Coordinates of C-alpha atoms in Angstrom, one line a residue:
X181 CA 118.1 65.0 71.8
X182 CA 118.9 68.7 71.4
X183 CA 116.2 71.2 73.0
X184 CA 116.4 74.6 71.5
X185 CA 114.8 76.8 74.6
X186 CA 113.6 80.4 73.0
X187 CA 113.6 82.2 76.7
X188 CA 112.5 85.9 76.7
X189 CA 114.6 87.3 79.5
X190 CA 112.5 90.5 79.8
X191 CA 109.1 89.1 80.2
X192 CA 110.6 86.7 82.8
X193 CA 112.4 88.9 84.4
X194 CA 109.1 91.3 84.5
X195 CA 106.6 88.7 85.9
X196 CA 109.4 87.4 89.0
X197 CA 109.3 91.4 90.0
X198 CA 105.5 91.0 89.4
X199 CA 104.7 88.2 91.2
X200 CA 107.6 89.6 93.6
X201 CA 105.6 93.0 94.1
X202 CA 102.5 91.6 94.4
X203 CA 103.4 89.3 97.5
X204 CA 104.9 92.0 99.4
X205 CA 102.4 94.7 98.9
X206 CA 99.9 92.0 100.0
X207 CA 102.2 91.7 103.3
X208 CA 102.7 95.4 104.1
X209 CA 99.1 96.3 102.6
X210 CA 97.7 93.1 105.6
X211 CA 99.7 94.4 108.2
X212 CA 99.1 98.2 107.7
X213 CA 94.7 97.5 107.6
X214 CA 95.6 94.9 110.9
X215 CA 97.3 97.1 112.7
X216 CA 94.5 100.1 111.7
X217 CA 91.8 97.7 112.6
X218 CA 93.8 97.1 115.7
X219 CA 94.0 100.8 117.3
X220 CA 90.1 101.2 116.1
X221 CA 89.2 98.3 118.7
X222 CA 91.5 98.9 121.9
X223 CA 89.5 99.4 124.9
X224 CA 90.5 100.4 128.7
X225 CA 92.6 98.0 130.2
X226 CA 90.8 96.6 133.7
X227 CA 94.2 96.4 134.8
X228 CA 98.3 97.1 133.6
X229 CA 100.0 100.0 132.4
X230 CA 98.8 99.3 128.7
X231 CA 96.8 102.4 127.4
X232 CA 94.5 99.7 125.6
X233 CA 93.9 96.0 125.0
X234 CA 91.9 93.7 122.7
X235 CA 90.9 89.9 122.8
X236 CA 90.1 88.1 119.3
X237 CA 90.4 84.6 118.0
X238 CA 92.0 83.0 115.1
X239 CA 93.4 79.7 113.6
X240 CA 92.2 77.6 116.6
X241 CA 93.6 80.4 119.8
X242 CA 93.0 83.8 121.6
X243 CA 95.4 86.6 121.1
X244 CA 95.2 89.3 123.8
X245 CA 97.1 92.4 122.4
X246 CA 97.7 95.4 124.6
X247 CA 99.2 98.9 123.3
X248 CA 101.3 101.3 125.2
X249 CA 100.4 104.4 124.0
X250 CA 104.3 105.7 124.5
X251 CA 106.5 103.2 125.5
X252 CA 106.1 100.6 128.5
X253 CA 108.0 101.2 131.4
X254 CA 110.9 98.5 130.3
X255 CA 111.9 97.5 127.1
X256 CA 111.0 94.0 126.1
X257 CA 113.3 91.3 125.3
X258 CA 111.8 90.7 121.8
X259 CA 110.6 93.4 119.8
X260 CA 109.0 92.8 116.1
X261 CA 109.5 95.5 113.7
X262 CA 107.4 96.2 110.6
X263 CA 109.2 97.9 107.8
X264 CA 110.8 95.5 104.9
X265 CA 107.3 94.8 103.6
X266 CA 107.2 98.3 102.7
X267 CA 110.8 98.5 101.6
X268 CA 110.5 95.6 99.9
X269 CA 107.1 96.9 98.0
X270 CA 108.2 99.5 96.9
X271 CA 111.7 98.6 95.3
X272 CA 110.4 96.0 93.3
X273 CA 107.2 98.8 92.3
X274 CA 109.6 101.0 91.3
X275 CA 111.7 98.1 89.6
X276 CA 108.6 97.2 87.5
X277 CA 108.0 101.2 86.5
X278 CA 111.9 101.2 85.3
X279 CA 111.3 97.9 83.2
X280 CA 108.3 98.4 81.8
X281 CA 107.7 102.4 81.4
X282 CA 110.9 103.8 81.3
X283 CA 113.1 101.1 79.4
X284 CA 110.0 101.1 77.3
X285 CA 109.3 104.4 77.2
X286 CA 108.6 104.3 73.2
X287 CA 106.3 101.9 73.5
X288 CA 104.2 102.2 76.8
X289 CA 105.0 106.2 77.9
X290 CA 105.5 108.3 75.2
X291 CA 102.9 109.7 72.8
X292 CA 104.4 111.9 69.9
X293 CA 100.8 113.8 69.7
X294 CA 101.5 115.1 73.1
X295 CA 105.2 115.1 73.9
X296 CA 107.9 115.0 71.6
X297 CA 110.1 113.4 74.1
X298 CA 112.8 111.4 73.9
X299 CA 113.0 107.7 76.4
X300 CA 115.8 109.7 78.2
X301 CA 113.3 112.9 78.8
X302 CA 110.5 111.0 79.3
X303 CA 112.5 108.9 82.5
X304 CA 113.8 111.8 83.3
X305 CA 110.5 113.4 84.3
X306 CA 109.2 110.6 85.9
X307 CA 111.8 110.3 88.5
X308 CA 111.5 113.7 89.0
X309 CA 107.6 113.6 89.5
X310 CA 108.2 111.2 92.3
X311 CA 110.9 113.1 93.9
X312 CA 108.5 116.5 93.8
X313 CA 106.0 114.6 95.0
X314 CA 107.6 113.2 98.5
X315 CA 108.7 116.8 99.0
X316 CA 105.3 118.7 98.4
X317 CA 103.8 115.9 100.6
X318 CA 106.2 115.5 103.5
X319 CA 105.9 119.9 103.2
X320 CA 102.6 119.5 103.9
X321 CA 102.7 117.4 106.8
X322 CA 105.4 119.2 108.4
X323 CA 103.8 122.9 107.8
X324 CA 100.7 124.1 109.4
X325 CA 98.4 122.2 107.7
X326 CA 99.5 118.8 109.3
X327 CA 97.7 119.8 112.3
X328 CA 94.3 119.0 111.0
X329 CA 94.2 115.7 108.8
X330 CA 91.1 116.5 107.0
X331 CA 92.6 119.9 105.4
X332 CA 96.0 117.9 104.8
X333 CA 94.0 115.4 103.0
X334 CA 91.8 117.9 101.1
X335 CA 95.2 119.8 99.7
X336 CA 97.2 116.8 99.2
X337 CA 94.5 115.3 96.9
X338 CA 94.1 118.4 94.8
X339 CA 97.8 118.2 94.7
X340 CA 97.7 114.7 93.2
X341 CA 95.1 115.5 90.4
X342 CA 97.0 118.3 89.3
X343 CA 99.8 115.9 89.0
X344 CA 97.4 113.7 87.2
X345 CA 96.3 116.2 84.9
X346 CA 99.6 117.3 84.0
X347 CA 101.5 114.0 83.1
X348 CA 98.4 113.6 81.2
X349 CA 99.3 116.6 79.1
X350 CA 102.7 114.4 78.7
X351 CA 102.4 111.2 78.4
X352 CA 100.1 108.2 77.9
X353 CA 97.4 108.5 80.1
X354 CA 97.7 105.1 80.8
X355 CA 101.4 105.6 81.7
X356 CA 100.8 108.9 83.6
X357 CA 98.4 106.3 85.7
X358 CA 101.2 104.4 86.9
X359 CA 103.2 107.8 87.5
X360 CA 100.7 109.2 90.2
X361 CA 100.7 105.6 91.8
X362 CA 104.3 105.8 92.0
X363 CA 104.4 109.3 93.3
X364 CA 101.5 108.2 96.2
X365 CA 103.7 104.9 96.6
X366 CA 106.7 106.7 97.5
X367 CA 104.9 108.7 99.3
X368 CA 103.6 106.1 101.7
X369 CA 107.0 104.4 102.0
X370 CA 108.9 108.0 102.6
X371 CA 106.4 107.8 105.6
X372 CA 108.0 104.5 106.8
X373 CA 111.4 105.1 106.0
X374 CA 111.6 109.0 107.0
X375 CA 109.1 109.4 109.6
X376 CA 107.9 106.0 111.4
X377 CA 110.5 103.9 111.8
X378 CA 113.2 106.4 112.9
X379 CA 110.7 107.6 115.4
X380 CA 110.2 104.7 116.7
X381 CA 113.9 103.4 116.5
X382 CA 113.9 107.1 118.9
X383 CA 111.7 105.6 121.0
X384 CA 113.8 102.1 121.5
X385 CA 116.9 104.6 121.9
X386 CA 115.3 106.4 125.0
X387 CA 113.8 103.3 126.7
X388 CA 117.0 101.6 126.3
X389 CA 119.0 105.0 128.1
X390 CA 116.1 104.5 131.1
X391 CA 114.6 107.8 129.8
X392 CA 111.1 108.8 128.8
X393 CA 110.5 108.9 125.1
X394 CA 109.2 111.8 123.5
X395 CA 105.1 111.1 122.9
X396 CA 105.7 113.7 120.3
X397 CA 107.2 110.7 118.1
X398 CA 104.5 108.7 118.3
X399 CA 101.9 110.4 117.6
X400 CA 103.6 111.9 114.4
X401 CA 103.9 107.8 113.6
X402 CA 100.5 107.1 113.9
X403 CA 99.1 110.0 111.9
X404 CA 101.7 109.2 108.9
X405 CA 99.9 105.4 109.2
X406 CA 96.9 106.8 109.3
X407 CA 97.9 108.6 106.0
X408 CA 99.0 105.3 104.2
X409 CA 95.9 103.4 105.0
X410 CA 93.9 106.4 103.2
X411 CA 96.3 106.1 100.3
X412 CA 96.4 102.5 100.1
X413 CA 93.1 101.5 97.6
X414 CA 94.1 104.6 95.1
X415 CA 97.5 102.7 94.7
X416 CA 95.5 99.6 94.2
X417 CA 93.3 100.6 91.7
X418 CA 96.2 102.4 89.7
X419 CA 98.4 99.0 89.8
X420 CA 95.1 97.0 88.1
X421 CA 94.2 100.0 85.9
X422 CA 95.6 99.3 82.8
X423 CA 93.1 96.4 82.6
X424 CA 90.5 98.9 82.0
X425 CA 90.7 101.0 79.4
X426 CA 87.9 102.3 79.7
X427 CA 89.1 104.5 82.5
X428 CA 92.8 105.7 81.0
X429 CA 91.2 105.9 77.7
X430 CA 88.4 108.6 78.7
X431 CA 88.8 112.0 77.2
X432 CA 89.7 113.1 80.4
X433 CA 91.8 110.0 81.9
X434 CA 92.9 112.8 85.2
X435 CA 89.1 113.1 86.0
X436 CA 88.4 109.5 85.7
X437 CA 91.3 108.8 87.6
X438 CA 90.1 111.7 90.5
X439 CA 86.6 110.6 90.9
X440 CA 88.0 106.4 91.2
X441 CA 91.1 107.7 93.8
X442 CA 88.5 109.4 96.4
X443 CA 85.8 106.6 95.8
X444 CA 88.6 103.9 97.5
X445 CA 89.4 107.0 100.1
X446 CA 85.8 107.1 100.6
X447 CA 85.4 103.2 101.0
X448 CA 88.4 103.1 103.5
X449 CA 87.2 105.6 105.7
X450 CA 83.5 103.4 105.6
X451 CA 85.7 100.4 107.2
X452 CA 87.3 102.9 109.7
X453 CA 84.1 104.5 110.8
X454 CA 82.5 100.6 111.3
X455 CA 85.6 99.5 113.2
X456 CA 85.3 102.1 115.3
X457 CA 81.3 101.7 116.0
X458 CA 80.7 104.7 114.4
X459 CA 78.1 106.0 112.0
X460 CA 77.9 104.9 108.7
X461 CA 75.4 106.4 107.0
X462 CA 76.7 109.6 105.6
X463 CA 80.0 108.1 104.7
X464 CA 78.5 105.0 102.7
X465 CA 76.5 107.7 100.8
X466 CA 79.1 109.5 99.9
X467 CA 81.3 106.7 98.5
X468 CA 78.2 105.4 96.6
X469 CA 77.9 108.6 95.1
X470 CA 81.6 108.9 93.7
X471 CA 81.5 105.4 92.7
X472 CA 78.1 106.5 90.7
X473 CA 79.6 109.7 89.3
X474 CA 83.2 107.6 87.9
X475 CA 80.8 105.2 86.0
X476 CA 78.1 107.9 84.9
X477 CA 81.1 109.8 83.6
X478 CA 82.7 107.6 81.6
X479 CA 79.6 105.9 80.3
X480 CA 78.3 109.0 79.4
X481 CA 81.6 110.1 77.5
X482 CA 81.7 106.9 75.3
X483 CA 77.9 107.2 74.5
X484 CA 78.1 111.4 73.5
X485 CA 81.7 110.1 71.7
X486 CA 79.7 107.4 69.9
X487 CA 76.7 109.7 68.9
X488 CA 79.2 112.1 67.6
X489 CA 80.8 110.2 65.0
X490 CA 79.6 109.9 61.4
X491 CA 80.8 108.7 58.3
X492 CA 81.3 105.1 56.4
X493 CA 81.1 102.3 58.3
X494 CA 82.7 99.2 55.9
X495 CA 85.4 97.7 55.3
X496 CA 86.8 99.2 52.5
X497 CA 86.6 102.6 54.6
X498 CA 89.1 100.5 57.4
X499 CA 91.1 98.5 55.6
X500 CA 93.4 101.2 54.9
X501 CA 93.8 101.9 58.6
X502 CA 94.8 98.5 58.8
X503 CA 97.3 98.3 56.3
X504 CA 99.2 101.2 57.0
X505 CA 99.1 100.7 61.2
X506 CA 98.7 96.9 62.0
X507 CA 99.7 94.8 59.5
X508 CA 103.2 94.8 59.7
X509 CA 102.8 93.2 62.7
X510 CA 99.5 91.4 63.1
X511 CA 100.0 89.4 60.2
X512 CA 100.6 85.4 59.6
X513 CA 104.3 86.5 58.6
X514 CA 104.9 89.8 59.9
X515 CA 107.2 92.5 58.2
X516 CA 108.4 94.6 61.3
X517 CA 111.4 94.2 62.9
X518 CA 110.2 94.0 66.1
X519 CA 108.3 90.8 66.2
X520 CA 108.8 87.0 64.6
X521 CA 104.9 86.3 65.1
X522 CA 101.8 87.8 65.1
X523 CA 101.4 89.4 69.0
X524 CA 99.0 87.2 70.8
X525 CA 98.0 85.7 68.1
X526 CA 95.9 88.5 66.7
X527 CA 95.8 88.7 62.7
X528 CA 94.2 91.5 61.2
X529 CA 95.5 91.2 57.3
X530 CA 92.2 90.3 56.3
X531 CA 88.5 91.0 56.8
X532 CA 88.0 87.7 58.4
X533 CA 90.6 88.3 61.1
X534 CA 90.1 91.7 61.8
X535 CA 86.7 91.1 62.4
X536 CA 87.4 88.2 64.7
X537 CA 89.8 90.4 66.8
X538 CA 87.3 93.9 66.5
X539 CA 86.3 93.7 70.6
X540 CA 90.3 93.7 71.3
X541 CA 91.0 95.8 68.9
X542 CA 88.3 98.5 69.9
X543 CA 89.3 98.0 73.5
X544 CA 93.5 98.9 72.7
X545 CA 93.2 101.0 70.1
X546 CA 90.0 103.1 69.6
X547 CA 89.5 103.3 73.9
X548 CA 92.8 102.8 75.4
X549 CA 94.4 104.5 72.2
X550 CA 97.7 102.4 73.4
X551 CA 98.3 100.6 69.9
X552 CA 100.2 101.2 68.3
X553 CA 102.7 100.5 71.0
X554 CA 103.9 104.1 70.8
X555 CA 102.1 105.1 67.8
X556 CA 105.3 104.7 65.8
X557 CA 103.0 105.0 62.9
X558 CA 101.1 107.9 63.3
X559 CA 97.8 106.7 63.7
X560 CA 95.3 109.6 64.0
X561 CA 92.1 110.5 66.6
X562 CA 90.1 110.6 63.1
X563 CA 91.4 107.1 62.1
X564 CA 90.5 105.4 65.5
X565 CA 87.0 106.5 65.7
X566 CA 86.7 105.3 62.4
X567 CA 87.6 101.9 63.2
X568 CA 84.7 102.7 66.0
X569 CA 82.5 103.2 63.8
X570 CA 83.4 100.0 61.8
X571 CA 83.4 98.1 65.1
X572 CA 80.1 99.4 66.3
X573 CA 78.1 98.5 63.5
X574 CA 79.1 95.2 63.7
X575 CA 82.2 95.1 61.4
X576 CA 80.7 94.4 57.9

């Protein structure tokens, strides 16, 4: 019996880096909160060089951990070292942004009515946002500013909205998305690769000679850490994002984005604040509040958006629209080049299967504005809001 096997190579190739991605940010994202958690509940040793201790319980036994706050005295016969779930994060992070927004940049990061870019160009500038980005930040740290983590903080978030704002003026907002999560990724690896692990590899070095190590290192280690567990739930929230189009397809996706990025700061410092038995009243307010403002602002964009619109509201007024941007390839037998069946299984050559598919096709192409993959075919603002309008009055 001959099997014919029709294997696409580049969507299995992009859900093993996926699923690949996934499991090690999980690893370096569970150490990184651990090991957070772990400084935020050391107390004074009643005995031993250790600068703090901790007792807990898990999976059936008691762990007693105890942190030297330099170096102990002697270096210990086995030593664990956290770094490849980092490295490992972030290679197959950026592998994913290669495959899927710059090999694809005609499809998933370039829009024509911004930036008449070429899949070279637009590559181009995305590597170099995530170069710029390392430098301003590690600047930052290493300039007067790094003294005082609040400030630092303060600077290097305006710094990443203006970044937001400006891809934004370039690309697909939902493709600048994945931009500033690269830039904030790298980021929070540079701080593994450039500033914590060779410090403490420093550290080794000195105990190993019989020397003293530098406390200087250490410190800079642990307020770099401290950095990435700040960072860590904007990344999150940008990798999910473009399941919500609702937030990349606001009319100003940077905002949005902004207002979402300091909620998850403002969450992470609430866990910080209770691990360390601190207050948490003022800090819980405060990332209620953003969370409030990202959904009042977006909510209250769609519905002034929606109460601006006017105009037919039938099919005849949409069909068009159809015919000149989706039928080619949402169709029984498709016309373009690009595909052998309709995507998904979404038809829209006919009244019937349009209005079957209106709720997904209001969600990718009136608020995410992302199809047509590219907009090869020129589909205009005026167009989409008047398949809107067709959608929200029920699709007649």
């Amino acid at each position: 019996m001959n099997i014919a096997l029709n294997i696409d190579l580049a969507e299995w190739l992009n859900l093993a880096i996926r699923w690949f991605h996934l499991t090690a940010g999980i690893a370096w994202i569970g150490s990184s909160f651990y090991f957070v958690w772990l400084d935020n509940h050391l107390v004074t040793p009643k005995a031993g060089e250790a600068s703090g201790e901790v007792w807990s319980v898990h999976g059936g036994g008691f762990y007693h951990k105890q942190k030297y706050q330099v170096a102990p005295k002697q270096m210990p016969e086995d030593l664990h070292w956290f770094m490849w779930e980092a490295y490992t994060t972030w290679i197959t992070g950026f592998s994913l942004l290669v495959l899927v927004y710059w090999v694809g940049a005609a499809s998933f990061l370039i829009d024509p009515a911004k930036a008449a870019l070429t899949p070279l160009q637009a590559s181009g500038i995305g590597a170099a946002a995530l170069v710029a980005g390392w430098l301003v930040y590690d600047g930052l740290c290493r300039s007067p500013l790094g003294r005082d983590d609040r400030t630092l903080g303060v600077v290097w978030f305006a710094v990443l909205v203006a970044a937001a704002w400006g891809l934004c003026q370039i690309f697909s907002a939902r493709g600048a998305y994945l931009h500033v999560g690269a830039i904030i990724g790298t980021a929070m690896v540079g701080n593994v690769f450039f500033v914590i692990i060779p410090n403490q590899r420093k550290v080794v070095a000195a105990l190993v000679k019989g020397e003293v190590p530098d406390p200087a290192l250490g410190k800079a280690a642990k307020a770099r850490s401290l950095h990435n567990n700040y960072m860590t739930l904007p990344v999150l929230f940008i990798m999910i994002s473009h399941h919500y189009a609702m937030t990349f397809g606001a009319d100003r996706p940077w905002l949005v984005l902004a207002l979402l990025g300091a909620t998850g700061v403002a969450v992470r410092h609430v866990f910080n604040l209770r691990h360390r038995g601190q207050p948490l009243g003022r800090a819980i307010l405060v990332a209620a509040i953003l969370a409030l403002a990202s959904v009042t602002y977006v909510s209250a964009e769609k519905a002034g958006a929606a109460k601006a619109t006017g105009g037919s509201a039938d099919w005849a007024s949409v069909e068009p629209i159809f015919q000149k941007h989706c039928v080619s390839c949402h169709a029984e037998k498709p016309t373009s080049d690009l595909v052998t069946a309709p995507p998904l299984g979404v038809m829209l050559d006919s009244h019937e299967h349009a209005r079957q598919f209106a709720a997904r096709v209001k969600k990718v192409a009136v608020d995410a504005e992302i199809m047509p993959l590219g907009n090869t075919t020129g589909m205009t603002k005026a167009e989409r809001e008047a398949l809107g309008r067709w959608i929200e009055a029920g699709a007649p």
